[in-house]
Short mmCIF file of C-alpha atoms in Angstrom, two decimals:
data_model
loop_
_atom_site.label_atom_id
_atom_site.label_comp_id
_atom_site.label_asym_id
_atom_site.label_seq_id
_atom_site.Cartn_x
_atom_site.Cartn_y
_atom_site.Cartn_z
CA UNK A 1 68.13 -11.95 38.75
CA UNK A 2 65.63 -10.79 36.20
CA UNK A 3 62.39 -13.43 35.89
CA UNK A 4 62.56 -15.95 33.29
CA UNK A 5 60.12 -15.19 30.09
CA UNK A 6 57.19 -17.83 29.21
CA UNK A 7 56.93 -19.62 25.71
CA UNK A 8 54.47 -21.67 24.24
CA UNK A 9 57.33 -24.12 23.86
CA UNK A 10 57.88 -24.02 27.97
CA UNK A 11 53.90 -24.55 28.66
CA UNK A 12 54.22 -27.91 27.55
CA UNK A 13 55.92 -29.13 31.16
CA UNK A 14 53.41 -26.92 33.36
CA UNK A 15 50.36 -28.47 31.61
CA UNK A 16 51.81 -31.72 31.91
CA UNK A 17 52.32 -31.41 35.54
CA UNK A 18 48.44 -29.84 36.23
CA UNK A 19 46.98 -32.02 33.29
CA UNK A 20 44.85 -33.74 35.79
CA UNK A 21 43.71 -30.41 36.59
CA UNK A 22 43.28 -29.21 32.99
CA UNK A 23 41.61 -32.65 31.74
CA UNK A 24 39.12 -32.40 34.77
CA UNK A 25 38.10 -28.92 34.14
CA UNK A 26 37.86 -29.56 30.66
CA UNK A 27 35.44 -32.48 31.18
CA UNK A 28 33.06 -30.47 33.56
CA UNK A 29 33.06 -28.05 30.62
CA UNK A 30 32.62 -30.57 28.01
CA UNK A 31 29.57 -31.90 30.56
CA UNK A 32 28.09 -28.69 31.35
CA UNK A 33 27.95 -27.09 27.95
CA UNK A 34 25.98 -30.63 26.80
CA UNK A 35 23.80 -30.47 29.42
CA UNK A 36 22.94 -27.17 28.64
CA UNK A 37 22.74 -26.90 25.10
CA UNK A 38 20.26 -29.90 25.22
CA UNK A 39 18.18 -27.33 27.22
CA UNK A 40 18.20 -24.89 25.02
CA UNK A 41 14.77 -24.90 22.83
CA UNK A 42 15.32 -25.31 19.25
CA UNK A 43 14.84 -21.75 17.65
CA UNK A 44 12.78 -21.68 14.00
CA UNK A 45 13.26 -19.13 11.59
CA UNK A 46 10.36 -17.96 8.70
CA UNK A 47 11.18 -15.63 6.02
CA UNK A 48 8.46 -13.44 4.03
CA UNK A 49 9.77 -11.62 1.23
CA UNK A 50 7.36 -8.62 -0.68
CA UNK A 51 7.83 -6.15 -3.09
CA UNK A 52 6.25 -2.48 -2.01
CA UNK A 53 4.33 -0.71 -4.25
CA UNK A 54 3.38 2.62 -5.00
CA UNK A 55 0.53 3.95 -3.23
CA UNK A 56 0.24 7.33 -5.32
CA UNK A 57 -0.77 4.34 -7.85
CA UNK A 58 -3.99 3.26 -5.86
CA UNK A 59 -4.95 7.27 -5.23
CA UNK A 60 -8.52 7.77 -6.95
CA UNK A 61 -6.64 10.89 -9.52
CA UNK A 62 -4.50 8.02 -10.81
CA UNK A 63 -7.38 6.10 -12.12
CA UNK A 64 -9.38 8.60 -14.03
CA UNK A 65 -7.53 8.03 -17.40
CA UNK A 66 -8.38 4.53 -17.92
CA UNK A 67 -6.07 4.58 -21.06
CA UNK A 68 -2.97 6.28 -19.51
CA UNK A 69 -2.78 4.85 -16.07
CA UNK A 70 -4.08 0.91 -17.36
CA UNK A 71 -0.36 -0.03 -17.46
CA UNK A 72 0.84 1.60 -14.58
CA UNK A 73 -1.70 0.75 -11.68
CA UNK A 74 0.82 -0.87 -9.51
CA UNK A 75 4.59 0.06 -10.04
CA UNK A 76 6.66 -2.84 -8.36
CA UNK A 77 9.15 0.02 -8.58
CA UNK A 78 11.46 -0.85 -5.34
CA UNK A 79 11.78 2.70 -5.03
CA UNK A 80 14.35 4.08 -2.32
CA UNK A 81 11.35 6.02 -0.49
CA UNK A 82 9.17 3.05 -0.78
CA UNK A 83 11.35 0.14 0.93
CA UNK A 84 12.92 3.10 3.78
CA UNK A 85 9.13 3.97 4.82
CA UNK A 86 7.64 -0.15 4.56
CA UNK A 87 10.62 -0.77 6.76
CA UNK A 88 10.01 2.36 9.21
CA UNK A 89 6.64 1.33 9.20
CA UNK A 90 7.75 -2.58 9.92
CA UNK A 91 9.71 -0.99 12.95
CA UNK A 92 7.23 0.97 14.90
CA UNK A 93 5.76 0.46 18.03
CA UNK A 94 2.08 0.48 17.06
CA UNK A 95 2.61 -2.47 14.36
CA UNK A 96 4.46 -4.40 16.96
CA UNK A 97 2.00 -3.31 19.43
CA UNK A 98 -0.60 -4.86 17.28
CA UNK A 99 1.10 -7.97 16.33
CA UNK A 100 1.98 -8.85 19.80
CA UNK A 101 -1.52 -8.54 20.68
CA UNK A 102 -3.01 -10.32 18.39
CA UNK A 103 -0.44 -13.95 19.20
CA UNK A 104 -0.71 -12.95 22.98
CA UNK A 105 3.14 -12.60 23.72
CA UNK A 106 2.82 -11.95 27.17
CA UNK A 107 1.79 -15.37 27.98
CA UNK A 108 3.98 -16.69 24.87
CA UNK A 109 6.98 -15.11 26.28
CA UNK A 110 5.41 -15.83 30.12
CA UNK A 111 6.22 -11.84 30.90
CA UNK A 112 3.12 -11.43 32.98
CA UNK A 113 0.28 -9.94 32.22
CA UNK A 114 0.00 -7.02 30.15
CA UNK A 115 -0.16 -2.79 31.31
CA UNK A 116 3.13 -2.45 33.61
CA UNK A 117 6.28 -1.30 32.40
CA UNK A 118 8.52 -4.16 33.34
CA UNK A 119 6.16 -6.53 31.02
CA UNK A 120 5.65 -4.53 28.09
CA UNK A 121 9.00 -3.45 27.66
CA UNK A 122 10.43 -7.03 27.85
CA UNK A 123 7.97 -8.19 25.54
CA UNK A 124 8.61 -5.58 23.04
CA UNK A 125 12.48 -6.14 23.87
CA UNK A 126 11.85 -9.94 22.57
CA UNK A 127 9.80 -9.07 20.27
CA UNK A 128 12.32 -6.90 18.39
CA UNK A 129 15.18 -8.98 19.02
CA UNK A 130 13.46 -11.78 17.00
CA UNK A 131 12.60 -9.68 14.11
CA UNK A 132 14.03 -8.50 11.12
CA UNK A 133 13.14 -6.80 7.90
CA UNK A 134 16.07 -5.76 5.43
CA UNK A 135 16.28 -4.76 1.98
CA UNK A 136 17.88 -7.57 0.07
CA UNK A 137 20.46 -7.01 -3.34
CA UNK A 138 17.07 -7.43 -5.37
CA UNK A 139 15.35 -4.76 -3.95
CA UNK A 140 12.53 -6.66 -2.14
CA UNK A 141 11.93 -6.74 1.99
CA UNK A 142 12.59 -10.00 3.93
CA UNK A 143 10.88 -9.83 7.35
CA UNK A 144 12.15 -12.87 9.30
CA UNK A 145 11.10 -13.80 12.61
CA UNK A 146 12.12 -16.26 14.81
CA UNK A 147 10.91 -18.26 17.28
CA UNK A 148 10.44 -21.92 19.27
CA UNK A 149 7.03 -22.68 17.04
CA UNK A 150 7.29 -23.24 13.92
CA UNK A 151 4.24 -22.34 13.51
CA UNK A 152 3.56 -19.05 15.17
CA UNK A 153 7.30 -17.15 13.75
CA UNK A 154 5.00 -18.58 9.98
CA UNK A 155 2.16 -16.72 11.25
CA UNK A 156 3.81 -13.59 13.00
CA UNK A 157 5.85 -13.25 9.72
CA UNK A 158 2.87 -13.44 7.59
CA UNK A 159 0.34 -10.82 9.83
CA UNK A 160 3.34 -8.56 9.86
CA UNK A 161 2.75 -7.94 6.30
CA UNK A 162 -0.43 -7.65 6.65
CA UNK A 163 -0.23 -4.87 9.35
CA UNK A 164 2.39 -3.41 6.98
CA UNK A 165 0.16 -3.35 4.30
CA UNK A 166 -2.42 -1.59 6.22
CA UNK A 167 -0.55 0.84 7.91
CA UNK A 168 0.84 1.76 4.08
CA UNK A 169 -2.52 1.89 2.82
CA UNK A 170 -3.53 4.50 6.14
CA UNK A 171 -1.27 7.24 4.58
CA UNK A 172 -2.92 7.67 1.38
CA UNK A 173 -6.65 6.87 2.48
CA UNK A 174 -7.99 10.19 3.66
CA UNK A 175 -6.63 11.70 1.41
CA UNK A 176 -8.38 9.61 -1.29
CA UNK A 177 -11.71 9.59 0.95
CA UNK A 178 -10.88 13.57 0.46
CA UNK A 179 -10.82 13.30 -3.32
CA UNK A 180 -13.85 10.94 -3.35
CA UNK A 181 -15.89 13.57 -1.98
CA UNK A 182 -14.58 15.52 -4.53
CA UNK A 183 -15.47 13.68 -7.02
CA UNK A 184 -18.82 13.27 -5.48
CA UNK A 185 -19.32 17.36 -5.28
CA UNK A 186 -18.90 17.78 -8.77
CA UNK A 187 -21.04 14.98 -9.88
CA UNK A 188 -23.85 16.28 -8.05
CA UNK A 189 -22.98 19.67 -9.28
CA UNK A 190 -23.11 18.83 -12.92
CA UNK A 191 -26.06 16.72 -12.40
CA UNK A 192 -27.87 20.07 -10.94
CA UNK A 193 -26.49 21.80 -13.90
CA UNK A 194 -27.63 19.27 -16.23
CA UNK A 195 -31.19 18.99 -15.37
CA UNK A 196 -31.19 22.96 -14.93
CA UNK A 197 -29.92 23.15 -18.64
CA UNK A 198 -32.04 20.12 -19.92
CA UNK A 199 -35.84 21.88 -18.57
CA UNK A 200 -34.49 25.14 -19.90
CA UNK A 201 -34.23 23.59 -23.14
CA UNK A 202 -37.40 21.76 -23.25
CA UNK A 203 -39.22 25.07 -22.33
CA UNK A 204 -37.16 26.85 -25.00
CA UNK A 205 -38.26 24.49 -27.83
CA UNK A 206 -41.95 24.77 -26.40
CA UNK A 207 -41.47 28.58 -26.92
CA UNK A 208 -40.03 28.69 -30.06
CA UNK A 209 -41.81 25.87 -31.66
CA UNK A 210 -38.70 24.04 -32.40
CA UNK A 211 -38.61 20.74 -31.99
CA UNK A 212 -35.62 19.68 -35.02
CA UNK A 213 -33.47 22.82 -36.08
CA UNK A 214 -32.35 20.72 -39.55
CA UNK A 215 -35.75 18.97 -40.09
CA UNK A 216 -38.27 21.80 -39.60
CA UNK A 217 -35.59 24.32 -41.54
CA UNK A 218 -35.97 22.09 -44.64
CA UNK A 219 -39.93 22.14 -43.72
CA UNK A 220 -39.99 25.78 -43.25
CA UNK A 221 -38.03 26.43 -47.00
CA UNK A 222 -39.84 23.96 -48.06
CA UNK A 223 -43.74 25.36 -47.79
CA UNK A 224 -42.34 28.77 -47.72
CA UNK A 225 -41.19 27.98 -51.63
CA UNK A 226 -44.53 26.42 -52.78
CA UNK A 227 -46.91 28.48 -50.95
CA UNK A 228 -45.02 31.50 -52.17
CA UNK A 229 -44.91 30.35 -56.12
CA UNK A 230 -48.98 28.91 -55.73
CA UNK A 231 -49.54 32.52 -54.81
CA UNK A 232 -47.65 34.51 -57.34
CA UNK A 233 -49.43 32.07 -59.71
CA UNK A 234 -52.76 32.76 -57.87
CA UNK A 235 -52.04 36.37 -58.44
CA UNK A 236 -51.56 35.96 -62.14
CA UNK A 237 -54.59 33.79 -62.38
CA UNK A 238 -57.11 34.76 -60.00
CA UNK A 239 -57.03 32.06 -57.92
CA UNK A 240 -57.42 32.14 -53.82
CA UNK A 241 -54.87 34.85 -53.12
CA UNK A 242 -56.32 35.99 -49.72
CA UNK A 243 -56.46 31.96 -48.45
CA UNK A 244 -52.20 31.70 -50.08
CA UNK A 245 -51.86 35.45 -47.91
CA UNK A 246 -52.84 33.73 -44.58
CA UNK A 247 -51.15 30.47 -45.46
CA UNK A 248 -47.59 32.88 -46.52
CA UNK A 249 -48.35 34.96 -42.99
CA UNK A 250 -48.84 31.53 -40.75
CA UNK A 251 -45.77 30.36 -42.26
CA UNK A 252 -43.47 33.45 -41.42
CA UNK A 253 -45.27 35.44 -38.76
CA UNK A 254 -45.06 34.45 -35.53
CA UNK A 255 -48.89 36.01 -34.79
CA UNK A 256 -50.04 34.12 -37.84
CA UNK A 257 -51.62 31.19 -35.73
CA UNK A 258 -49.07 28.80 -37.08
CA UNK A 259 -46.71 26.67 -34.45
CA UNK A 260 -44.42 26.41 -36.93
CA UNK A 261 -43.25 29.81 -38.66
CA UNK A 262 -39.98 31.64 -39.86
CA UNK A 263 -40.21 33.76 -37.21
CA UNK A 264 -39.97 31.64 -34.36
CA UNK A 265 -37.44 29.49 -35.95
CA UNK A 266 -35.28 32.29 -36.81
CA UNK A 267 -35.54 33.82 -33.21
CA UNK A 268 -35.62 30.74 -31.71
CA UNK A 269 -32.01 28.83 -33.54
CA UNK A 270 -29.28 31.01 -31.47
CA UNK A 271 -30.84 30.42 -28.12
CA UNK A 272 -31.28 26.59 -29.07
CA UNK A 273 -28.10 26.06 -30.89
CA UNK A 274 -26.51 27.39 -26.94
CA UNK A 275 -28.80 24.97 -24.97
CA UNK A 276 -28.48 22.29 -27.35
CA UNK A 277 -24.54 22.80 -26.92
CA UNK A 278 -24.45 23.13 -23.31
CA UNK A 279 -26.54 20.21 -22.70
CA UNK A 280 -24.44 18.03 -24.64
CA UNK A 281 -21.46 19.17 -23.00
CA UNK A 282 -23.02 19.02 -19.39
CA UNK A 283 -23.83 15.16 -20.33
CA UNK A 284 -20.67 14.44 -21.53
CA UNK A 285 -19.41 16.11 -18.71
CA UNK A 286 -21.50 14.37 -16.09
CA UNK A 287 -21.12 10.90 -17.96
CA UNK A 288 -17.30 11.28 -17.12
CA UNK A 289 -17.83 12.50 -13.59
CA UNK A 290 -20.13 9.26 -12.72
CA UNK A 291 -17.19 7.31 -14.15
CA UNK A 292 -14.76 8.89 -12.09
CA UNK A 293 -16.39 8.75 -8.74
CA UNK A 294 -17.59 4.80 -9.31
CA UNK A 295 -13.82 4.17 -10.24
CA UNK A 296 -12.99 6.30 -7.21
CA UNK A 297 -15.56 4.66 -4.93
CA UNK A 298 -14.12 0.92 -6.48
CA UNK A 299 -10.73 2.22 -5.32
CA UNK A 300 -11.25 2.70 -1.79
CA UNK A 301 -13.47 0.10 -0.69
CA UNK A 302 -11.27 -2.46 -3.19
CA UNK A 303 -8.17 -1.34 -0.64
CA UNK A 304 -5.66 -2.24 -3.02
CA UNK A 305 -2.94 -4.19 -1.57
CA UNK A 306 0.32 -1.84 -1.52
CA UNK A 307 2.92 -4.57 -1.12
CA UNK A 308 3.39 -7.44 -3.67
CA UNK A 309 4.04 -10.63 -1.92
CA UNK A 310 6.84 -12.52 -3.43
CA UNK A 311 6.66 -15.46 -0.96
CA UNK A 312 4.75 -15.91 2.25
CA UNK A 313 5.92 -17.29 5.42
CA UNK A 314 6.34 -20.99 5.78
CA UNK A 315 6.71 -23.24 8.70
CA UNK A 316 10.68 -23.73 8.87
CA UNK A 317 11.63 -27.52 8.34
CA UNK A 318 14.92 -27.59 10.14
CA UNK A 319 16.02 -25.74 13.31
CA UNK A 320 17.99 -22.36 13.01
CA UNK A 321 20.21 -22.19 16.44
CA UNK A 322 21.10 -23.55 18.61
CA UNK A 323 23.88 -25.16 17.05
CA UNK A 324 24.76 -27.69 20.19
CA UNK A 325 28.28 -28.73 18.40
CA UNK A 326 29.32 -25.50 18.07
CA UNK A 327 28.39 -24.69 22.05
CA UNK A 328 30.08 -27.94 22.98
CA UNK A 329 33.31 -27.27 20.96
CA UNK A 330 33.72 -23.57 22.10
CA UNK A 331 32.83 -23.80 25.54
CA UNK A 332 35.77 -26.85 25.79
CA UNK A 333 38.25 -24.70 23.90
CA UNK A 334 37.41 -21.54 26.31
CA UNK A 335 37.55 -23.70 29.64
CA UNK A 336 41.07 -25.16 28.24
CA UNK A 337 42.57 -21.89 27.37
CA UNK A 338 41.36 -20.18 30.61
CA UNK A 339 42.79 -23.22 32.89
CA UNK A 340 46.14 -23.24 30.31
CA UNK A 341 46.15 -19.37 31.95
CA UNK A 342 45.26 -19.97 35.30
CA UNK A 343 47.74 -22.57 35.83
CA UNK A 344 50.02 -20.18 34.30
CA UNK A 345 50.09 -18.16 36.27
CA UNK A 346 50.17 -19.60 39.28
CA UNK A 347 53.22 -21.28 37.78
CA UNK A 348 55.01 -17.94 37.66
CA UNK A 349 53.30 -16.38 40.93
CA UNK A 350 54.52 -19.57 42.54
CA UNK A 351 58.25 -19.05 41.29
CA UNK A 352 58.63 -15.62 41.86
CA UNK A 353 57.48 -15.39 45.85
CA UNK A 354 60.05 -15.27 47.88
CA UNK A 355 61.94 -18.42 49.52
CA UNK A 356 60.80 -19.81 46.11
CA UNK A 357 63.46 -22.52 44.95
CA UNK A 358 65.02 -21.30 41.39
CA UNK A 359 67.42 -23.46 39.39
CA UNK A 360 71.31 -22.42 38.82
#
């Protein structure tokens, strides 16, 4: 005789014979589960969200061109590489490492104190398991942590943006400390070169006599025209032609005891015209490399922030798990269908021994 198949419909009668069974396991359940979810600490969740920024933005070589770059110091971008690396960063070990330091974990999480294996890597292990940092459909970061206080998953949430921020800003800094000094070489380099060119044209002009190219040309034409007609009319009437000589050979002889005379000035222009040129350049030059490294300098010890904070973490005002209803319902479900399968089968273990009475 083959063994008679089980329904739904036919565990009606073998849960009405063990229902004091059933009902009494399903009570200790019902018991239990309320005993223990009213042990269970309430768990508090605080969200920071933040926008990542460029940090090729903050890099001293972006900031030269005051006119260019004024509009695009921080990009909010949400670039792909920008959220992947602030949430590798958000990941590691060290900025946990710090973090976790910083609230003293061990004795929040009572692991023990710090520097043996078993410790640190349960500590890190709860650590982790309470925090999270995802990019959302808007693409911002929300680094939640969770905890029993209120008031230290606010502040873990917040100081892991901070160590974010930090560790963001680490990439980029020595490389701008590297273009600082940079910027500082050739500053001092055209400052040399500027004070070289500047006494070189100061002992040029003492040289030459020239001390205003436009001003003492006009001078020069200027006597060189009268003193030249007072002698040709000296010459005609017998005035002082040997005083008007001199005066002439002062005026364009650089041996005629004059300090300003033709031929200085005419030796003298090219050579002046090139220091006058250079020196302008050099200061122009050197105005714009002072300008740089100050904005350069500004940059660094500013330490622009490389995330934009959207919302900091706040104390949570309501409790995020446990939900005690929901451990109270399921655990009274599970103990009912587990006894509804015990009982069933030692229903059918019970009929199919052998000696076992079966009906006709």
């Amino acid at each position: 005789m083959s063994a008679p198949s089980f329904s739904l419909v036919g565990l009606g009668p073998i849960i009405n014979r063990w229902k004091y069974f059933v009902a009494g396991a399903v009570a200790l359940a019902a018991v239990v589960s309320v005993v223990v979810a009213l042990l269970l600490p309430n768990q508090y969740r605080s969200t920071a969200v933040f926008i990542p920024t460029n940090p090729q933005t903050a890099d001293p070589d972006r900031l030269l061109d005051q006119d260019k770059e004024m509009g695009s110091r921080l990009e909010l971008g949400g670039r792909a590489e920008d959220l992947d690396r602030v949430i590798t960063i958000g990941e590691s070990q060290p900025v946990a490492d710090v973090v976790i330091k910083k609230f003293d974990l061990y004795k929040h999480y009572h692991a023990g104190a710090p520097g043996t294996d078993a410790a640190d890597n349960y500590v890190l292990s709860e650590f982790s398991s309470n925090l999270s940092i995802v990019h959302n459909e808007r693409d911002a970061i929300e680094l939640t942590f969770i905890d029993k206080d209120k008031q230290l998953a606010a502040a873990v949430a917040n100081a892991m943006v901070r160590a974010i921020d930090s560790v963001n800003q680490q990439l980029t800094l020595e490389n701008r400390r590297t273009v600082l000094a940079l910027y500082g070489q050739r500053y001092e380099y055209l400052s040399t070169s500027f004070e070289r060119s500047r006494r070189e044209l100061v002992g040029a002009r003492r040289r030459y006599g020239i001390f205003g190219l436009e001003m003492q040309g006009r001078y020069l034409a200027k006597q060189l025209i009268e003193t030249e007609a007072a002698l040709r009319k000296a010459e005609a009437s017998g005035g002082d032609v040997a005083g008007l000589r001199r005066s002439l050979r002062g005026l364009t002889r650089a041996d005629g005891g004059n300090l300003i005379n033709l031929e200085s000035y005419v030796a003298g222009t090219d050579s002046l015209a090139m220091f006058t040129t250079r020196v302008t350049d050099l200061q122009t030059r050197l105005i714009a490399a002072r300008s740089a490294y100050e904005t350069a300098e500004l940059s660094i010890k500013g330490r622009l922030s490389s995330v934009y904070l959207v919302q900091k973490a706040y104390p949570a005002t309501k409790k995020f798990k446990p939900v005690r209803s929901l451990i109270v319902l399921g655990s009274v479900l599970l103990t009912f269908a587990l006894s509804v399968v015990f009982i069933a089968l030692l229903e059918l273990y019970r009929y199919n021994r052998p000696g076992a009475v079966r009906p006709a």
